[in-house]
Coordinates of N, CA and C in Angstrom, one line a residue:
Chain A
K1 N 59.6 102.6 100.6 CA 59.5 102.2 102.1 C 59.5 100.8 102.2
A2 N 60.8 100.6 103.3 CA 61.3 99.2 103.5 C 60.0 98.3 104.0
G3 N 60.0 97.3 103.5 CA 58.9 96.1 104.4 C 58.9 95.9 105.4
V4 N 58.3 95.0 106.3 CA 58.4 94.4 107.5 C 59.6 93.6 107.4
T5 N 60.7 93.5 108.4 CA 61.6 92.6 108.7 C 61.7 92.0 109.6
Q6 N 62.1 90.5 109.6 CA 62.2 89.5 110.9 C 63.5 88.8 110.7
T7 N 64.0 88.9 111.8 CA 65.5 87.9 111.8 C 65.1 86.9 113.2
P8 N 65.7 85.8 113.2 CA 66.5 85.5 111.9 C 65.5 84.7 111.2
R9 N 65.8 84.4 110.2 CA 64.7 83.7 108.7 C 64.6 82.1 109.0
Y10 N 65.7 81.6 109.8 CA 65.4 79.9 110.1 C 66.3 79.9 111.1
L11 N 65.8 79.0 112.1 CA 66.3 78.7 113.6 C 66.1 77.3 113.7
I12 N 67.0 76.7 114.2 CA 67.0 75.3 114.6 C 67.2 75.4 116.0
K13 N 66.1 75.0 116.9 CA 66.5 74.6 118.3 C 66.2 73.2 119.0
T14 N 66.7 72.9 120.0 CA 66.4 71.6 121.2 C 65.1 71.9 121.7
R15 N 64.6 70.9 122.3 CA 63.3 71.1 123.3 C 64.2 71.5 124.6
G16 N 63.4 72.0 125.3 CA 63.8 72.7 126.3 C 64.7 74.4 126.3
Q17 N 65.0 74.4 125.0 CA 65.5 75.5 125.0 C 65.0 77.0 124.9
Q18 N 65.3 78.1 125.0 CA 64.4 79.2 124.5 C 65.2 79.9 123.4
V19 N 64.1 80.7 122.9 CA 64.4 81.7 121.2 C 63.5 83.1 121.4
T20 N 64.3 83.8 120.8 CA 63.9 84.9 120.6 C 64.1 85.5 119.4
L21 N 62.7 85.7 118.6 CA 62.7 86.4 117.1 C 62.2 87.9 117.6
S22 N 62.9 88.3 116.0 CA 63.0 90.1 116.0 C 62.0 90.2 114.9
C23 N 61.5 91.5 114.9 CA 60.2 92.1 113.9 C 60.7 93.8 113.8
S24 N 61.2 94.0 112.9 CA 61.0 95.7 112.6 C 60.0 95.6 111.4
P25 N 58.8 96.8 112.3 CA 57.8 97.1 111.2 C 58.2 97.9 110.1
I26 N 57.0 98.5 109.2 CA 57.2 99.3 108.5 C 57.4 100.7 109.1
S27 N 58.4 101.4 108.6 CA 58.3 103.1 109.0 C 57.3 104.0 109.8
G28 N 56.9 104.1 110.8 CA 56.0 104.9 111.1 C 54.5 104.0 111.7
H29 N 54.7 102.8 111.5 CA 54.1 101.7 112.1 C 53.7 101.4 113.3
R30 N 52.8 101.5 114.2 CA 53.0 101.8 115.8 C 52.5 100.2 116.2
S31 N 51.5 99.5 115.5 CA 51.4 98.3 115.7 C 52.2 97.1 115.3
V32 N 52.5 95.9 116.2 CA 53.1 94.9 115.7 C 52.1 93.8 116.2
S33 N 51.8 92.7 115.3 CA 51.3 91.6 115.7 C 51.9 90.3 115.4
W34 N 52.1 89.4 116.2 CA 52.7 88.0 115.9 C 51.8 87.0 115.6
Y35 N 51.8 86.2 114.9 CA 51.1 84.8 114.4 C 51.8 83.9 114.4
Q36 N 51.3 82.6 114.4 CA 52.0 81.1 114.4 C 51.4 80.8 113.3
Q37 N 51.8 79.9 112.3 CA 51.5 79.3 111.2 C 51.9 77.8 111.2
T38 N 51.1 76.8 111.1 CA 51.6 75.2 111.1 C 50.3 74.7 110.4
P39 N 51.0 73.6 109.8 CA 49.9 73.0 108.8 C 48.4 72.7 109.2
G40 N 48.7 72.5 110.6 CA 47.4 71.9 111.3 C 46.3 72.7 111.9
Q41 N 46.8 73.9 112.3 CA 46.2 74.9 112.9 C 45.9 76.2 112.0
G42 N 46.9 76.2 111.0 CA 46.7 77.1 110.2 C 47.3 79.1 110.8
L43 N 46.9 79.6 110.9 CA 47.6 81.0 110.7 C 46.7 81.4 112.3
Q44 N 47.6 81.6 113.5 CA 46.7 81.9 115.0 C 47.5 83.2 115.3
F45 N 46.6 84.0 115.9 CA 47.4 84.8 116.4 C 47.6 85.0 117.9
L46 N 49.0 85.3 117.9 CA 49.5 85.3 119.2 C 49.3 86.6 120.3
F47 N 49.7 87.8 119.5 CA 49.4 88.8 120.6 C 50.0 89.8 119.5
E48 N 49.1 91.2 120.1 CA 50.0 92.4 119.3 C 49.8 93.5 120.1
Y49 N 51.0 94.4 119.6 CA 51.7 95.6 120.7 C 51.5 96.8 119.7
F50 N 51.1 97.5 120.6 CA 50.8 99.0 120.2 C 51.7 99.8 121.1
S51 N 52.2 100.5 120.9 CA 53.0 102.1 121.5 C 53.5 101.0 122.8
E52 N 54.3 100.0 122.7 CA 55.2 99.4 123.7 C 54.0 98.5 124.9
T53 N 52.7 98.5 124.5 CA 52.0 97.9 125.1 C 51.0 96.8 124.8
Q54 N 50.8 95.8 125.6 CA 50.5 94.5 124.5 C 49.0 94.8 125.0
R55 N 48.3 95.0 123.5 CA 47.0 95.5 123.6 C 45.9 94.1 123.3
N56 N 46.4 93.0 122.8 CA 45.5 91.9 122.9 C 46.5 90.7 122.7
K57 N 45.8 89.6 123.4 CA 46.5 88.4 123.0 C 45.8 86.9 122.8
G58 N 46.2 86.1 122.4 CA 45.7 84.8 121.5 C 45.9 84.0 122.7
N59 N 45.5 82.8 122.2 CA 45.0 81.7 123.3 C 46.4 80.9 123.4
F60 N 47.3 81.1 123.8 CA 48.8 80.4 123.7 C 49.0 80.5 125.3
P61 N 50.0 79.3 125.5 CA 50.1 79.6 127.0 C 51.4 80.6 127.4
G62 N 51.8 80.9 128.6 CA 52.4 81.8 129.1 C 54.3 81.4 128.6
R63 N 54.5 80.6 128.1 CA 55.9 80.2 127.5 C 56.0 81.3 126.3
F64 N 54.7 81.8 125.8 CA 54.9 82.7 124.8 C 54.9 84.2 125.2
S65 N 56.0 84.8 124.9 CA 56.2 85.9 125.2 C 56.2 87.2 124.7
G66 N 56.3 88.6 124.4 CA 56.7 89.4 123.7 C 56.7 91.1 123.9
R67 N 57.8 91.7 123.5 CA 57.6 93.0 124.2 C 58.1 93.9 122.7
Q68 N 57.6 95.3 123.1 CA 58.0 96.3 121.9 C 58.5 97.3 122.5
F69 N 59.3 97.7 121.8 CA 60.5 98.7 121.9 C 59.8 100.3 121.5
S70 N 60.6 101.4 122.1 CA 60.0 102.5 121.8 C 60.3 103.2 120.3
N71 N 61.0 102.5 119.8 CA 60.8 102.6 117.9 C 59.9 101.4 117.2
S72 N 59.2 101.2 118.0 CA 58.0 100.0 117.4 C 58.7 98.6 117.0
R73 N 59.9 98.5 117.3 CA 60.7 97.1 116.9 C 60.0 96.2 118.1
S74 N 59.8 95.0 117.7 CA 59.4 94.1 118.6 C 60.0 92.5 118.6
E75 N 60.0 91.9 119.8 CA 60.6 90.8 119.8 C 59.8 89.9 120.4
M76 N 59.8 88.7 120.2 CA 58.7 87.5 120.7 C 59.7 86.3 121.4
N77 N 59.3 85.7 122.4 CA 60.2 84.9 123.4 C 59.4 83.8 123.2
V78 N 60.2 82.7 123.3 CA 59.0 81.3 123.6 C 60.2 80.6 124.2
S79 N 60.0 80.3 125.5 CA 60.7 79.5 126.7 C 60.4 78.2 126.5
T80 N 61.2 77.2 127.2 CA 61.2 75.8 127.2 C 60.2 75.4 126.1
L81 N 61.1 75.5 125.0 CA 60.6 75.2 123.7 C 60.3 73.7 123.7
E82 N 59.0 73.5 122.8 CA 58.5 72.1 122.8 C 58.4 71.7 121.2
L83 N 58.3 70.3 121.1 CA 58.4 70.1 119.5 C 57.3 70.5 118.8
G84 N 56.0 70.5 119.4 CA 55.1 71.4 119.1 C 54.9 73.1 118.6
D85 N 55.9 73.5 118.5 CA 56.2 74.9 118.7 C 57.1 74.9 117.4
S86 N 57.2 74.2 116.8 CA 57.6 74.1 115.4 C 56.9 74.6 114.3
A87 N 56.9 76.1 113.8 CA 56.1 76.7 113.0 C 57.0 77.6 112.3
L88 N 55.8 78.3 111.4 CA 56.4 79.4 110.8 C 55.8 80.6 111.3
Y89 N 56.6 81.8 111.9 CA 56.3 82.6 113.1 C 56.2 83.9 112.2
L90 N 55.1 84.7 112.3 CA 55.0 85.4 111.3 C 54.4 86.8 112.1
C91 N 55.3 88.0 111.3 CA 54.9 89.3 112.3 C 54.3 90.4 111.3
A92 N 53.5 91.4 111.8 CA 52.4 92.1 110.7 C 52.8 93.4 111.3
S93 N 52.8 94.5 110.6 CA 52.6 95.7 111.0 C 51.4 96.4 110.4
S94 N 51.0 97.3 111.1 CA 50.0 98.4 110.7 C 50.2 99.6 111.2
W95 N 49.5 101.0 110.6 CA 49.7 102.0 111.4 C 48.8 102.4 112.5
G96 N 47.5 101.8 112.4 CA 46.6 102.0 113.6 C 46.5 99.9 114.0
L97 N 45.5 100.0 115.1 CA 45.1 98.7 115.8 C 44.9 97.8 115.0
A98 N 45.4 96.7 114.8 CA 44.7 95.6 114.1 C 43.2 95.2 114.2
G99 N 42.6 94.9 113.1 CA 40.9 95.0 113.4 C 40.5 96.0 113.3
F100 N 41.1 96.9 113.2 CA 40.1 98.2 113.1 C 40.6 99.1 111.9
Y101 N 40.3 98.5 110.5 CA 40.2 98.9 109.4 C 41.8 99.6 109.0
N102 N 42.5 98.8 109.8 CA 43.9 99.1 109.1 C 44.7 98.4 108.4
E103 N 45.3 98.6 107.3 CA 45.9 97.3 106.3 C 47.0 96.8 107.5
Q104 N 47.3 95.4 107.7 CA 48.2 95.2 108.1 C 49.2 94.2 106.9
F105 N 50.6 94.4 107.1 CA 51.4 93.8 106.4 C 52.5 93.2 106.8
F106 N 52.8 91.5 106.5 CA 53.5 90.6 106.8 C 54.6 90.9 106.5
G107 N 55.7 90.4 107.3 CA 57.1 89.9 107.0 C 57.0 88.7 106.6
P108 N 58.5 88.4 106.0 CA 58.7 87.0 105.8 C 58.7 85.5 106.3
G109 N 58.4 86.2 107.5 CA 58.5 84.9 108.6 C 59.8 84.4 109.4
T110 N 59.7 83.6 110.2 CA 60.9 82.7 111.0 C 60.4 81.5 111.3
R111 N 61.4 80.9 110.3 CA 61.1 79.5 110.6 C 61.5 78.7 111.6
L112 N 60.8 78.0 112.6 CA 61.5 77.6 113.9 C 61.4 76.2 113.8
T113 N 62.2 75.6 113.7 CA 62.4 73.9 114.0 C 63.2 73.5 115.4
V114 N 62.1 72.8 116.1 CA 62.6 72.6 117.2 C 62.5 70.8 117.3
L115 N 63.7 70.5 117.6 CA 64.4 68.7 117.7 C 64.1 68.7 118.9
Chain B
S1 N 40.5 78.7 111.2 CA 39.6 79.3 112.1 C 38.1 78.6 111.7
Q2 N 37.3 78.3 112.7 CA 36.2 78.0 113.0 C 35.2 79.4 112.3
E3 N 35.6 80.4 113.0 CA 35.1 81.6 112.4 C 34.8 82.3 111.0
L4 N 36.1 81.8 110.5 CA 36.0 81.8 109.0 C 36.3 80.6 108.4
E5 N 35.3 80.6 107.1 CA 35.3 79.5 106.5 C 35.7 79.6 105.0
Q6 N 36.4 79.0 104.5 CA 36.8 79.5 103.1 C 36.8 78.2 102.0
S7 N 36.2 78.6 101.0 CA 35.7 77.4 100.1 C 36.2 77.9 98.6
P8 N 37.0 76.6 97.7 CA 37.2 75.5 98.1 C 38.3 75.6 99.0
Q9 N 38.8 74.6 99.4 CA 39.8 74.2 100.3 C 41.1 74.4 98.9
S10 N 40.9 73.9 97.9 CA 42.1 73.6 96.5 C 41.4 73.8 95.6
L11 N 42.0 74.4 94.3 CA 41.5 74.7 93.2 C 42.7 74.6 92.0
I12 N 42.5 73.7 91.0 CA 43.4 73.6 89.8 C 42.4 74.1 88.7
V13 N 43.1 74.9 88.3 CA 42.5 75.5 87.0 C 43.6 75.6 85.8
Q14 N 42.9 75.6 84.6 CA 43.8 75.6 83.3 C 44.0 77.6 83.3
E15 N 45.4 77.4 82.9 CA 45.7 79.2 82.5 C 44.5 79.6 81.6
G16 N 44.1 80.9 81.9 CA 43.4 81.5 81.1 C 41.7 81.5 81.9
K17 N 41.5 80.6 82.8 CA 40.3 80.4 83.0 C 40.0 81.4 84.2
N18 N 38.8 81.9 84.7 CA 38.5 82.3 85.8 C 38.0 81.1 86.9
L19 N 38.2 82.0 88.0 CA 38.3 81.3 89.4 C 37.4 82.3 90.3
T20 N 36.9 81.6 91.4 CA 36.1 82.2 92.5 C 36.3 81.6 93.8
I21 N 36.9 82.2 94.9 CA 37.2 81.6 96.0 C 36.1 82.4 97.2
N22 N 35.5 81.6 97.9 CA 34.4 82.1 99.0 C 35.3 82.6 100.7
C23 N 34.5 83.2 100.9 CA 35.1 83.3 102.7 C 33.6 83.5 103.4
T24 N 33.5 82.9 104.3 CA 32.0 83.0 105.2 C 32.4 83.4 106.0
S25 N 31.7 84.1 107.2 CA 31.9 84.4 108.5 C 30.8 84.0 109.2
S26 N 31.1 83.4 110.7 CA 30.1 83.0 111.4 C 29.8 84.2 112.6
K27 N 30.2 85.1 112.5 CA 30.3 86.3 113.5 C 30.2 87.7 112.6
T28 N 30.0 88.7 113.3 CA 30.0 89.8 112.9 C 31.2 90.3 112.8
L29 N 31.8 90.7 111.8 CA 33.3 91.0 111.2 C 33.6 92.5 110.6
Y30 N 34.3 92.9 111.2 CA 34.9 94.7 110.9 C 35.8 94.4 110.3
G31 N 36.0 94.5 108.7 CA 36.7 94.4 107.7 C 37.0 93.3 107.4
L32 N 37.3 93.0 106.2 CA 37.7 91.7 105.5 C 38.9 91.7 104.6
Y33 N 40.1 91.3 104.6 CA 41.3 91.1 104.4 C 41.5 90.1 103.2
W34 N 42.0 90.0 102.4 CA 42.5 89.3 101.3 C 44.0 89.3 101.4
Y35 N 44.6 88.0 101.4 CA 46.1 87.9 101.4 C 46.1 86.6 100.4
K36 N 47.4 86.7 99.9 CA 48.0 85.8 99.0 C 49.7 85.1 99.7
Q37 N 49.8 83.9 99.6 CA 50.8 83.4 100.4 C 51.4 82.5 99.5
K38 N 52.9 82.4 99.0 CA 53.4 81.3 98.6 C 54.2 80.3 100.1
Y39 N 54.0 79.1 99.5 CA 54.3 78.0 100.5 C 55.6 79.0 101.6
G40 N 55.5 78.3 102.7 CA 56.6 78.9 103.6 C 57.1 80.4 103.7
E41 N 56.1 81.3 103.1 CA 56.7 82.6 102.9 C 55.9 83.7 103.6
G42 N 56.2 85.0 103.6 CA 55.3 86.0 104.3 C 53.4 86.0 103.4
L43 N 52.5 86.8 103.9 CA 51.8 86.9 103.4 C 51.6 88.3 102.7
I44 N 51.3 88.3 101.6 CA 51.2 89.3 100.5 C 49.6 90.2 100.5
F45 N 49.7 91.3 101.0 CA 48.3 92.1 101.3 C 47.6 92.5 99.6
L46 N 46.4 91.9 99.8 CA 46.0 92.1 98.4 C 45.0 93.2 98.6
M47 N 43.9 93.2 99.4 CA 43.1 94.2 99.8 C 42.3 94.3 100.6
M48 N 41.8 95.3 101.3 CA 40.9 95.3 102.3 C 39.5 95.9 102.1
L49 N 38.3 95.2 102.4 CA 37.0 95.6 102.2 C 36.5 96.0 103.5
Q50 N 35.7 97.3 103.7 CA 35.3 97.7 104.7 C 33.7 97.9 104.9
K51 N 33.1 98.0 104.0 CA 31.5 97.9 104.4 C 31.0 97.1 102.9
G52 N 29.6 97.2 103.4 CA 29.1 95.8 102.6 C 28.8 96.5 101.4
G53 N 28.7 95.8 100.5 CA 28.7 96.0 98.7 C 30.0 96.3 98.2
E54 N 31.0 97.0 99.1 CA 32.1 97.6 98.6 C 32.7 96.4 98.0
E55 N 33.3 96.9 96.7 CA 34.1 95.8 95.8 C 35.5 96.7 95.2
K56 N 36.6 95.9 95.2 CA 37.9 96.4 95.1 C 38.6 95.4 93.8
S57 N 39.2 96.0 93.0 CA 40.0 95.1 91.9 C 41.5 95.5 92.2
H58 N 42.4 94.8 91.9 CA 43.7 94.9 91.6 C 44.2 94.2 90.7
E59 N 44.6 94.6 89.4 CA 45.0 93.9 88.1 C 44.0 93.1 87.5
K60 N 43.8 91.7 87.8 CA 42.9 91.0 87.8 C 42.2 90.2 88.8
I61 N 42.2 90.5 89.7 CA 41.5 90.2 90.6 C 40.5 91.0 91.5
T62 N 39.2 90.4 91.8 CA 38.3 91.1 92.5 C 37.8 90.8 93.3
A63 N 37.6 91.6 94.5 CA 37.0 91.1 95.5 C 35.5 92.0 96.4
K64 N 34.6 91.2 96.7 CA 33.3 91.9 96.8 C 33.0 91.6 98.2
L65 N 32.3 92.6 99.0 CA 32.0 92.0 100.5 C 30.4 92.4 100.6
D66 N 29.9 91.1 101.1 CA 28.4 90.7 101.3 C 28.3 91.0 102.6
E67 N 27.7 92.1 103.1 CA 27.6 92.6 104.7 C 27.0 91.7 105.4
K68 N 25.1 91.7 104.5 CA 24.4 91.0 105.2 C 24.6 89.4 105.3
K69 N 25.3 89.1 104.2 CA 25.4 87.5 104.4 C 27.1 87.2 104.9
Q70 N 27.8 88.1 105.4 CA 29.0 87.8 105.9 C 29.7 87.2 105.4
Q71 N 29.8 87.3 104.0 CA 30.6 87.0 103.2 C 31.6 87.7 101.9
S72 N 32.3 87.0 101.7 CA 33.4 87.8 100.8 C 33.7 86.9 99.7
S73 N 33.7 87.4 98.3 CA 34.2 86.6 97.4 C 35.4 87.1 96.4
L74 N 36.3 86.2 96.0 CA 37.6 86.8 95.5 C 37.4 86.1 94.4
H75 N 37.6 87.0 93.2 CA 37.3 86.3 91.6 C 38.9 86.7 90.9
I76 N 39.4 86.0 90.0 CA 40.3 85.9 89.6 C 39.8 85.9 88.0
T77 N 40.3 86.4 86.9 CA 39.6 86.9 85.9 C 41.2 86.2 84.9
A78 N 40.8 85.4 83.9 CA 41.9 85.2 83.0 C 43.1 84.4 83.9
S79 N 43.2 83.6 84.5 CA 44.0 82.9 85.7 C 45.4 82.8 85.0
Q80 N 46.9 83.2 85.7 CA 48.0 83.3 85.3 C 48.5 82.1 86.4
P81 N 49.6 81.8 85.7 CA 50.9 80.9 86.4 C 50.9 81.7 87.7
S82 N 51.3 82.9 87.7 CA 51.6 84.1 88.6 C 50.6 84.2 89.9
H83 N 49.4 83.4 89.2 CA 48.2 83.6 90.5 C 48.4 82.7 91.2
A84 N 49.3 81.7 91.2 CA 49.1 80.2 91.8 C 50.0 80.7 93.4
G85 N 49.4 80.0 94.3 CA 49.6 80.4 95.7 C 48.3 79.7 96.7
I86 N 48.5 80.3 97.8 CA 47.5 80.0 98.9 C 46.7 81.7 99.0
Y87 N 45.5 81.4 98.9 CA 44.6 82.7 99.2 C 44.2 82.7 100.2
L88 N 44.3 83.6 101.2 CA 43.9 83.5 102.7 C 43.1 84.9 103.1
C89 N 41.6 84.2 103.5 CA 41.0 85.7 104.1 C 41.3 85.7 105.7
G90 N 41.0 87.2 105.9 CA 40.9 87.5 107.3 C 40.1 88.1 107.6
A91 N 39.3 88.6 108.7 CA 38.6 89.3 109.2 C 38.7 90.0 110.7
G92 N 38.5 91.1 111.0 CA 38.6 91.6 112.6 C 37.4 91.4 113.0
F93 N 37.6 90.4 114.1 CA 36.8 90.5 115.1 C 36.8 90.7 116.3
S94 N 35.9 90.9 117.2 CA 35.9 91.5 118.7 C 36.6 90.5 119.5
S95 N 37.5 91.2 120.4 CA 38.1 90.0 121.2 C 38.1 90.8 122.6
G96 N 36.9 90.6 123.4 CA 36.8 91.7 124.7 C 36.7 93.0 124.1
S97 N 37.4 93.9 124.7 CA 37.4 95.3 124.1 C 38.3 95.4 123.2
A98 N 38.9 94.7 122.7 CA 40.0 94.8 121.4 C 39.5 93.9 120.3
R99 N 40.0 94.3 119.3 CA 40.0 93.4 118.1 C 41.4 92.6 117.9
Q100 N 40.8 91.8 116.8 CA 42.5 90.7 116.4 C 41.9 90.4 114.5
L101 N 42.8 90.3 113.9 CA 42.5 89.3 112.9 C 42.4 87.8 112.9
T102 N 41.3 87.1 112.3 CA 41.5 86.0 112.5 C 41.3 85.6 110.9
F103 N 42.0 84.8 110.4 CA 42.0 84.1 109.4 C 41.6 82.9 108.9
G104 N 41.1 82.4 107.8 CA 40.4 81.6 107.4 C 41.4 80.5 107.1
S105 N 41.2 79.1 106.4 CA 42.4 77.6 106.7 C 43.0 78.1 105.1
G106 N 42.6 79.1 104.1 CA 43.3 79.4 102.9 C 42.8 78.5 101.4
T107 N 42.7 78.7 100.7 CA 42.5 78.0 99.6 C 43.7 78.0 98.6
Q108 N 44.2 76.4 98.4 CA 45.3 76.5 97.5 C 45.1 76.7 96.1
L109 N 45.6 77.6 95.4 CA 45.5 77.7 93.9 C 46.5 77.1 92.9
T110 N 46.2 76.2 92.3 CA 47.3 75.8 91.2 C 46.7 76.3 89.9
V111 N 47.8 76.8 88.8 CA 47.2 77.1 87.5 C 48.0 76.6 86.6
L112 N 47.6 75.6 85.8 CA 48.5 74.7 84.8 C 48.3 75.5 83.6
P113 N 49.8 75.6 82.8 CA 50.1 76.5 81.8 C 49.3 75.9 80.7

């Protein structure tokens, strides 16, 4: 089975721009979660989608949004980029809801740099 | 995350030595997950522990869950340079009616040849 894939792998944007990141989960997985990883804050939960519905959201401003399509692929969008949004964005997929004893598998991440 | 404390923060060992990494939760957890990460890359799933007393092994890595203490340990036997990386523990915590995985700050492991 192919693993979780994320595109693009690297992205450079300037402040004020917006960005869209894409994630394709493992075939058959219906849950997709997004995380932000920075040296200062570590790995932080952004949101989780399951069957096209947002099931849970972390403590991030409304500039961070996402969606999930009927094929379980997911996108996350960050609008009005700030320097502090520079981070590694990781997507993870699982068969069932995260946190309910389902193994969660991560993609390689998208490295976003905001200048 | 303050909900999950990992120790030590970093560890340098000589190849062939055994080592242990600990992960302690301040809240009731629903499952404990161990991952390994190479710098700047995605997380590699190692194992998931569901109930107290559970112990799992994968090659030379063994993890245990002590539910009463809300604590898990990851033990590597006869470490090799390939074990080097960042080890992260994650746990399922309640978030309203939902649950989410929260992660510790990681343990940076260096294995000297």
